[in-house]
Tab-separated table of N, CA and C and ligand atoms in Angstrom:
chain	number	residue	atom	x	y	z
A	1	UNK	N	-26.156	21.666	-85.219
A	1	UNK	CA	-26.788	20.422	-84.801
A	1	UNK	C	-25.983	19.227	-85.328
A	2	UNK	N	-25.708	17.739	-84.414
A	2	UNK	CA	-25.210	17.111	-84.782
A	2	UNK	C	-26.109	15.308	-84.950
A	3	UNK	N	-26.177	15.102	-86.331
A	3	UNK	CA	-27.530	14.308	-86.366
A	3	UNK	C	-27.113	12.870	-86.078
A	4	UNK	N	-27.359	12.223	-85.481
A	4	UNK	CA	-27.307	10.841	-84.984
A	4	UNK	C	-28.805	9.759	-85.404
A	5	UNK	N	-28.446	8.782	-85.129
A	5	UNK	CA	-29.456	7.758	-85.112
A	5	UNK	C	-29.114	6.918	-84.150
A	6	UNK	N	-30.429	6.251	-83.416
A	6	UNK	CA	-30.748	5.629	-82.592
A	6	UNK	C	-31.165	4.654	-82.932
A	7	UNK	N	-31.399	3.074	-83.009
A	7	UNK	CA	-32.013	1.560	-83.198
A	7	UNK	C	-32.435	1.450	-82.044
A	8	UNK	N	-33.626	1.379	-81.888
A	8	UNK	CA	-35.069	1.392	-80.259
A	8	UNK	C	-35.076	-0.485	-80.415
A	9	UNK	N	-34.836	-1.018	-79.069
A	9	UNK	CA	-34.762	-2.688	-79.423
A	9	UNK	C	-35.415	-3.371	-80.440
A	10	UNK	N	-36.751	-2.518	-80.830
A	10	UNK	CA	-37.613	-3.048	-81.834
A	10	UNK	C	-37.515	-3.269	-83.474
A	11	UNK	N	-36.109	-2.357	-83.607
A	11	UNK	CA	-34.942	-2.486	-84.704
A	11	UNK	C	-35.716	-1.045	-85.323
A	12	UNK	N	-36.430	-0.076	-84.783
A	12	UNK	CA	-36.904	1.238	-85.527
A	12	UNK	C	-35.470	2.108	-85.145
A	13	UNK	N	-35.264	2.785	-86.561
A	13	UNK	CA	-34.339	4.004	-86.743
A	13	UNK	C	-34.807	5.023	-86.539
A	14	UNK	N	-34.478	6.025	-86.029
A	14	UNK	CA	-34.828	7.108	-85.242
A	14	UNK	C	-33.466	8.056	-85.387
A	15	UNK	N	-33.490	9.181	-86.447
A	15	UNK	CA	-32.763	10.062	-86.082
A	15	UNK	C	-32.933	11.476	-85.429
A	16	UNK	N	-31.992	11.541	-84.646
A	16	UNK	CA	-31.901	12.673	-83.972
A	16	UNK	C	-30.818	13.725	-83.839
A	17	UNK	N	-31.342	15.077	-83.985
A	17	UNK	CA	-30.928	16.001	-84.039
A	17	UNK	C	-30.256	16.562	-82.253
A	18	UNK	N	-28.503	16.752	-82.150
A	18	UNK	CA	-28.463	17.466	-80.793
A	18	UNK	C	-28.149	18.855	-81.443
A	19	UNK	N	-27.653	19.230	-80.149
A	19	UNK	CA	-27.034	20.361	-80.131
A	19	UNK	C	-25.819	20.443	-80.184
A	20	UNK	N	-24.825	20.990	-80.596
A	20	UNK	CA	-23.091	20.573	-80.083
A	20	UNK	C	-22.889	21.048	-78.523
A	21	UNK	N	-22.415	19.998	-78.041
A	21	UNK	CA	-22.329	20.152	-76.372
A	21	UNK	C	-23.254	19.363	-75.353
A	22	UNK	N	-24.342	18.893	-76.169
A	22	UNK	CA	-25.483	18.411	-75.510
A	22	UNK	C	-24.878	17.242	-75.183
A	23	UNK	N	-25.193	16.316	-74.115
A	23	UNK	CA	-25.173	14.591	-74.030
A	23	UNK	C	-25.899	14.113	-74.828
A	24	UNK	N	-25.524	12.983	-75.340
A	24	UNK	CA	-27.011	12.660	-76.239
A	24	UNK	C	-27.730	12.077	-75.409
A	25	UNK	N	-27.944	11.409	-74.347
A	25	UNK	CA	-28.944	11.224	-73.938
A	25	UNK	C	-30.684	12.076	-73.534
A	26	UNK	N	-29.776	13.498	-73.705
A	26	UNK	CA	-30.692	14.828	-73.178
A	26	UNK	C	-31.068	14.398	-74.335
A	27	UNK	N	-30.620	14.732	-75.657
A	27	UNK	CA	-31.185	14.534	-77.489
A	27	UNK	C	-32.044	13.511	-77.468
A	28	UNK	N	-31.810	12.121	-76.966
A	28	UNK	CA	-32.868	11.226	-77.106
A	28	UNK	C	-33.967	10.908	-76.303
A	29	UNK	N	-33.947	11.742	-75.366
A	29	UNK	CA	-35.056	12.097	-74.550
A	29	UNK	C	-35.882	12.477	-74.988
A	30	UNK	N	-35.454	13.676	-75.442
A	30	UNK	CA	-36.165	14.646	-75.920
A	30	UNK	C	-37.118	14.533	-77.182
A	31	UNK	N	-36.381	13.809	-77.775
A	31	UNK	CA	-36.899	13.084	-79.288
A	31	UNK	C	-38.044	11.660	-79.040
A	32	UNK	N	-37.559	11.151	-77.937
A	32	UNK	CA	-38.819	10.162	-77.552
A	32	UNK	C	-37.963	8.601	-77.633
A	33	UNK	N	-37.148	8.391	-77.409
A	33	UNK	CA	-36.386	7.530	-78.517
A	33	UNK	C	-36.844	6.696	-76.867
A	34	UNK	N	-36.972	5.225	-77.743
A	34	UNK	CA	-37.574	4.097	-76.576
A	34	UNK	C	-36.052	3.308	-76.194
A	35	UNK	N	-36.273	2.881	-74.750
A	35	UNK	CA	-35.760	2.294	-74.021
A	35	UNK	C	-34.426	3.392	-73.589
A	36	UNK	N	-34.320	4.262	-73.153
A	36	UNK	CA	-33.487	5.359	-72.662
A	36	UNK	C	-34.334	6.116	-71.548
A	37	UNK	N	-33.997	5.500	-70.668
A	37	UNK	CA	-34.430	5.746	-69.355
A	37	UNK	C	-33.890	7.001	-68.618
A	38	UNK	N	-32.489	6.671	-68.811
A	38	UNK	CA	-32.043	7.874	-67.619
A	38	UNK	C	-32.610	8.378	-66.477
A	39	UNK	N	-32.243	6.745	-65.690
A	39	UNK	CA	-33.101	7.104	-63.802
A	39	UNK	C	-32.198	8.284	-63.174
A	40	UNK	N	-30.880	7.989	-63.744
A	40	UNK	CA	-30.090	9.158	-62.996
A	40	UNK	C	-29.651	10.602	-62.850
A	41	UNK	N	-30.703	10.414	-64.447
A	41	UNK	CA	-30.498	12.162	-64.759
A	41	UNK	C	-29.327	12.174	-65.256
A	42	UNK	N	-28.421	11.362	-65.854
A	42	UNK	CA	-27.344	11.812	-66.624
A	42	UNK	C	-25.991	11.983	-65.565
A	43	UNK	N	-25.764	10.840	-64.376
A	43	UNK	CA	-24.643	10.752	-63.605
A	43	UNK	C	-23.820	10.332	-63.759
A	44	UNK	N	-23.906	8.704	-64.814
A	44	UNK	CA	-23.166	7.902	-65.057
A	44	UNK	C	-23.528	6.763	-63.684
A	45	UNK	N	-24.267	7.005	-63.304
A	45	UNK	CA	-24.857	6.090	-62.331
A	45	UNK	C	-25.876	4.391	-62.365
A	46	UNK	N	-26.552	4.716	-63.516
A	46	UNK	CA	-27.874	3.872	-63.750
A	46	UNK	C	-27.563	2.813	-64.646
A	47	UNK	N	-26.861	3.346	-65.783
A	47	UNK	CA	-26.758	2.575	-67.212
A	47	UNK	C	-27.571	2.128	-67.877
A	48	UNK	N	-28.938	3.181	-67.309
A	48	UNK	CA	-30.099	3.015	-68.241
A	48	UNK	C	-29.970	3.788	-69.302
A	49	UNK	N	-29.262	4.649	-69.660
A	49	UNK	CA	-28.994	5.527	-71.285
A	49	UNK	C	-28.095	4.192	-71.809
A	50	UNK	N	-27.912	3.203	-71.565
A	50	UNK	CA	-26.597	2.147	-72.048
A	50	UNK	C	-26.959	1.959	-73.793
A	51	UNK	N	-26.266	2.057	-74.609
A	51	UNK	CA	-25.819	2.013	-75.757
A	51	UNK	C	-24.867	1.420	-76.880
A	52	UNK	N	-24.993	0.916	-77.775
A	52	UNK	CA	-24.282	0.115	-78.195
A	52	UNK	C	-23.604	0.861	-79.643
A	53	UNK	N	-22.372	1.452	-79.462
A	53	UNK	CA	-21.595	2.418	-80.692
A	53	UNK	C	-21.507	1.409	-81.731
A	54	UNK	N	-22.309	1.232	-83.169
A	54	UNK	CA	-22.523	0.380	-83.969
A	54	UNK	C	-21.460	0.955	-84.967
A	55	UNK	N	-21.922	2.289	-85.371
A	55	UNK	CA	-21.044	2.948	-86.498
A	55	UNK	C	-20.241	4.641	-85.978
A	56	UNK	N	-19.713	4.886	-86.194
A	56	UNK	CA	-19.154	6.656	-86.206
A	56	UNK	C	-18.375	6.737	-87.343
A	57	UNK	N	-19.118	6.895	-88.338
A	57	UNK	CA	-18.136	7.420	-89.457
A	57	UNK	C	-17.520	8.153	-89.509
A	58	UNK	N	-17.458	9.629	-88.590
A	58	UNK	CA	-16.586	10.746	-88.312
A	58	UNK	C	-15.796	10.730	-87.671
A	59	UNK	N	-15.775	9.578	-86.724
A	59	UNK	CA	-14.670	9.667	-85.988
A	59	UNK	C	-15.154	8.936	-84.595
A	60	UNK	N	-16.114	9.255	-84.407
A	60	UNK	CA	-16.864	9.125	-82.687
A	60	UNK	C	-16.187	10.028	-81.769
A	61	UNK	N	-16.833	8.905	-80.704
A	61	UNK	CA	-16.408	9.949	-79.074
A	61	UNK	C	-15.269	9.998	-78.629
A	62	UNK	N	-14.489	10.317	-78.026
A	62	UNK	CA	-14.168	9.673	-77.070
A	62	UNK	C	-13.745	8.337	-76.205
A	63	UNK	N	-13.001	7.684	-75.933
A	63	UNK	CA	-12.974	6.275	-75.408
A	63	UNK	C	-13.698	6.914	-73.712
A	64	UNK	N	-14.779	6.252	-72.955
A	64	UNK	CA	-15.043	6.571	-72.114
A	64	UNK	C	-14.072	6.562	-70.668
A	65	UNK	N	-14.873	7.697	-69.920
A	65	UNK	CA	-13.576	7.748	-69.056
A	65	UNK	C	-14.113	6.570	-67.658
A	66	UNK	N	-13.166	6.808	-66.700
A	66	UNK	CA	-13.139	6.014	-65.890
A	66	UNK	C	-14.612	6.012	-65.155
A	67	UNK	N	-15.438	6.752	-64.624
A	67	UNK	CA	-16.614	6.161	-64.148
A	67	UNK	C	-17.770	5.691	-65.146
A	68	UNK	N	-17.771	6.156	-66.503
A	68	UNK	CA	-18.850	5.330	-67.706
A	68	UNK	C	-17.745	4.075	-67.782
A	69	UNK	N	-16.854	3.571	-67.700
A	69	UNK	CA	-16.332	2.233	-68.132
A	69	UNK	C	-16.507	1.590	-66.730
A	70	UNK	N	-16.663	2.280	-65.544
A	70	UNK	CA	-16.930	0.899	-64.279
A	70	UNK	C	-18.590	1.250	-64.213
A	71	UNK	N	-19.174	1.972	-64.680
A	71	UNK	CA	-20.620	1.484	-64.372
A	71	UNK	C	-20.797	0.558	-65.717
A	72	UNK	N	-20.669	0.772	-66.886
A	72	UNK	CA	-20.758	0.118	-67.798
A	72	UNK	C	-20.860	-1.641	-67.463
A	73	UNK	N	-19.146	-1.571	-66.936
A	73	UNK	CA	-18.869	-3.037	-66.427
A	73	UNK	C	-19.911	-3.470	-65.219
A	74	UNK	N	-20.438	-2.877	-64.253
A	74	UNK	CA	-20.658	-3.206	-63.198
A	74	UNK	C	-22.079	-2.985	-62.999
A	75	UNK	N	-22.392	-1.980	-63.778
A	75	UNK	CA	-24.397	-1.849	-63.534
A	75	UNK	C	-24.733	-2.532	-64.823
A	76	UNK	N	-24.411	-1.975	-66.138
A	76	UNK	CA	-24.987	-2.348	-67.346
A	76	UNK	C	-25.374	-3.920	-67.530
A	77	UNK	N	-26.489	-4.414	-67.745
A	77	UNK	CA	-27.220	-5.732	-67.926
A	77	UNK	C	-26.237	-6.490	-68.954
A	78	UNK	N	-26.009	-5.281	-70.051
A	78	UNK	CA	-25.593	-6.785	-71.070
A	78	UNK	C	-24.153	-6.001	-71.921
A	79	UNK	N	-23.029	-5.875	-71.272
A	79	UNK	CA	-22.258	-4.690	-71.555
A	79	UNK	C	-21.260	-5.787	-72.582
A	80	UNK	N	-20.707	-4.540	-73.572
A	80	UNK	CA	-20.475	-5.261	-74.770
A	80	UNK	C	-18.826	-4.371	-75.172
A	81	UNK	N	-17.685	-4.711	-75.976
A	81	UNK	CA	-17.039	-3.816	-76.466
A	81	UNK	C	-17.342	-2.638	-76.564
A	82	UNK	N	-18.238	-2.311	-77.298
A	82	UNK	CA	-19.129	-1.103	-77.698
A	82	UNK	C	-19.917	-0.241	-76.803
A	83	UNK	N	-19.834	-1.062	-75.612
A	83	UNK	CA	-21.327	-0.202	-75.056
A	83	UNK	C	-20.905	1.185	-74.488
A	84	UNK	N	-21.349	1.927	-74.614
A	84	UNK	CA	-21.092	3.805	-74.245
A	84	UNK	C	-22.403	3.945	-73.435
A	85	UNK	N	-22.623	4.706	-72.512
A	85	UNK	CA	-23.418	5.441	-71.805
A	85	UNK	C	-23.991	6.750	-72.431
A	86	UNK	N	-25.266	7.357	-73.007
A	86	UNK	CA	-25.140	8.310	-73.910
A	86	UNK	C	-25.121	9.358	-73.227
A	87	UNK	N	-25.411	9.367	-71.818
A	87	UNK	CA	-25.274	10.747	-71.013
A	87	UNK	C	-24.130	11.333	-70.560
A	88	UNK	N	-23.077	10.586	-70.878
A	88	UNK	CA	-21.680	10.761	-71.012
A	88	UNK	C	-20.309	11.328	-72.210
A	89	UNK	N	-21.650	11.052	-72.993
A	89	UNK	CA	-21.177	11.619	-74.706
A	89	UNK	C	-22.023	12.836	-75.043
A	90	UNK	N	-21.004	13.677	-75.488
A	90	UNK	CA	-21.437	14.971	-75.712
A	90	UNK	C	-21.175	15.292	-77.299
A	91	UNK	N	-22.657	15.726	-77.912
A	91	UNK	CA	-22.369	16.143	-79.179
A	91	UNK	C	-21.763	17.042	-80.117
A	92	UNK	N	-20.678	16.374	-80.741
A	92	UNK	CA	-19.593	17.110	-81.727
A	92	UNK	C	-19.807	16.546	-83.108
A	93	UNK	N	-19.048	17.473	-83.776
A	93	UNK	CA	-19.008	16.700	-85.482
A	93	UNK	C	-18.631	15.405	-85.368
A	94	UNK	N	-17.510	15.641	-84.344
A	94	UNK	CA	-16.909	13.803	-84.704
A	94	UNK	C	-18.407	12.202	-84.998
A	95	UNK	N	-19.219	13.327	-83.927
A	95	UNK	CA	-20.390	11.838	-83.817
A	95	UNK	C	-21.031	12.189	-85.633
A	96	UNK	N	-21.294	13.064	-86.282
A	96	UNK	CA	-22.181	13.375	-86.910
A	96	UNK	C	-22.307	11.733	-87.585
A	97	UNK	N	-23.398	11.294	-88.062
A	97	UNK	CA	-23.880	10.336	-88.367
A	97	UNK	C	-23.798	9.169	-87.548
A	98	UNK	N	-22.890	9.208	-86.412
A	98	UNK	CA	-22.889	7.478	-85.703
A	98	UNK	C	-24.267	7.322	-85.865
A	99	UNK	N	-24.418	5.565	-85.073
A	99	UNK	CA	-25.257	4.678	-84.941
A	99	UNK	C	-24.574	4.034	-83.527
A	100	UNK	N	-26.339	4.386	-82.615
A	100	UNK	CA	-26.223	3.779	-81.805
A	100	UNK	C	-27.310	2.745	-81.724
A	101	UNK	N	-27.191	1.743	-80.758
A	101	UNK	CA	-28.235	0.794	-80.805
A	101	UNK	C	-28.454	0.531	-79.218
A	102	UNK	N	-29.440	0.671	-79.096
A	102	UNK	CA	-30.375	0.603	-78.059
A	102	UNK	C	-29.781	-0.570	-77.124
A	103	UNK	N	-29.359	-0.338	-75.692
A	103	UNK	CA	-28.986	-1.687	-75.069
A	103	UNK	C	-30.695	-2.841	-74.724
A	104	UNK	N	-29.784	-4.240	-74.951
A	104	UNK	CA	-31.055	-4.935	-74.337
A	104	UNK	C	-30.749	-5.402	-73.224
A	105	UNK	N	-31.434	-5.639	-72.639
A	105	UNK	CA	-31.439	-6.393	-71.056
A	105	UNK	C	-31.638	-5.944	-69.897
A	106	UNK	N	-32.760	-4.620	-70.366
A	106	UNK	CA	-33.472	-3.762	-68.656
A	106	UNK	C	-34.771	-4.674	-68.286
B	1	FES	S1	-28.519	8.454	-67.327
B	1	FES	FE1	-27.833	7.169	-65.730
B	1	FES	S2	-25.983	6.370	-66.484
B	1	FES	FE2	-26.656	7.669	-68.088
């Protein structure tokens, strides 16, 4: 399991446990974590999983690939340096401890 934390707009910490391999968005679903919508089921379509990579002390993800960086730019409300799609990130050690923060502006 690779444990993450989530910041829900309301500034509550919320950690969560994935699986290695999982998206985290499936993880924060699952866990209840507020404002993670995922209308699309995890396409890279919606940019309602939208996210803001605060910390990865291990390393993090990935730089996103080409369709999470044009929906990012092009659907996401309030898209930032940082912002990652979480249904696009799949859990490894590298994430173990990041911090993500909840996008605002749905
Ligand atoms: S769930 Fe739709 S973009 Fe991630």
């Amino acid at each position: 399991m690779v444990k993450v934390v989530f910041i829900e707009q309301d500034g509550t910490r919320r950690e969560i446990a994935a699986n290695e391999g999982e998206p985290l968005m499936f993880a924060a679903r699952a866990a209840g974590v507020a404002g993670i919508v995922a209308e699309c089921g995890g396409a890279a379509m919606c940019a309602t999983c939208h996210c803001y990579l605060v910390e990865a002390p291990a390393g993090g993800p990935p730089p996103p690939a080409t369709a999470e960086a044009d929906t990012i730019e092009f659907v996401a409300d309030t898209p930032r340096d940082n912002s990652r799609l979480t249904c696009q990130i799949r859990a490894t050690p590298a994430l173990e401890g990041a911090v993500f923060q909840v996008a605002t502006g749905r």
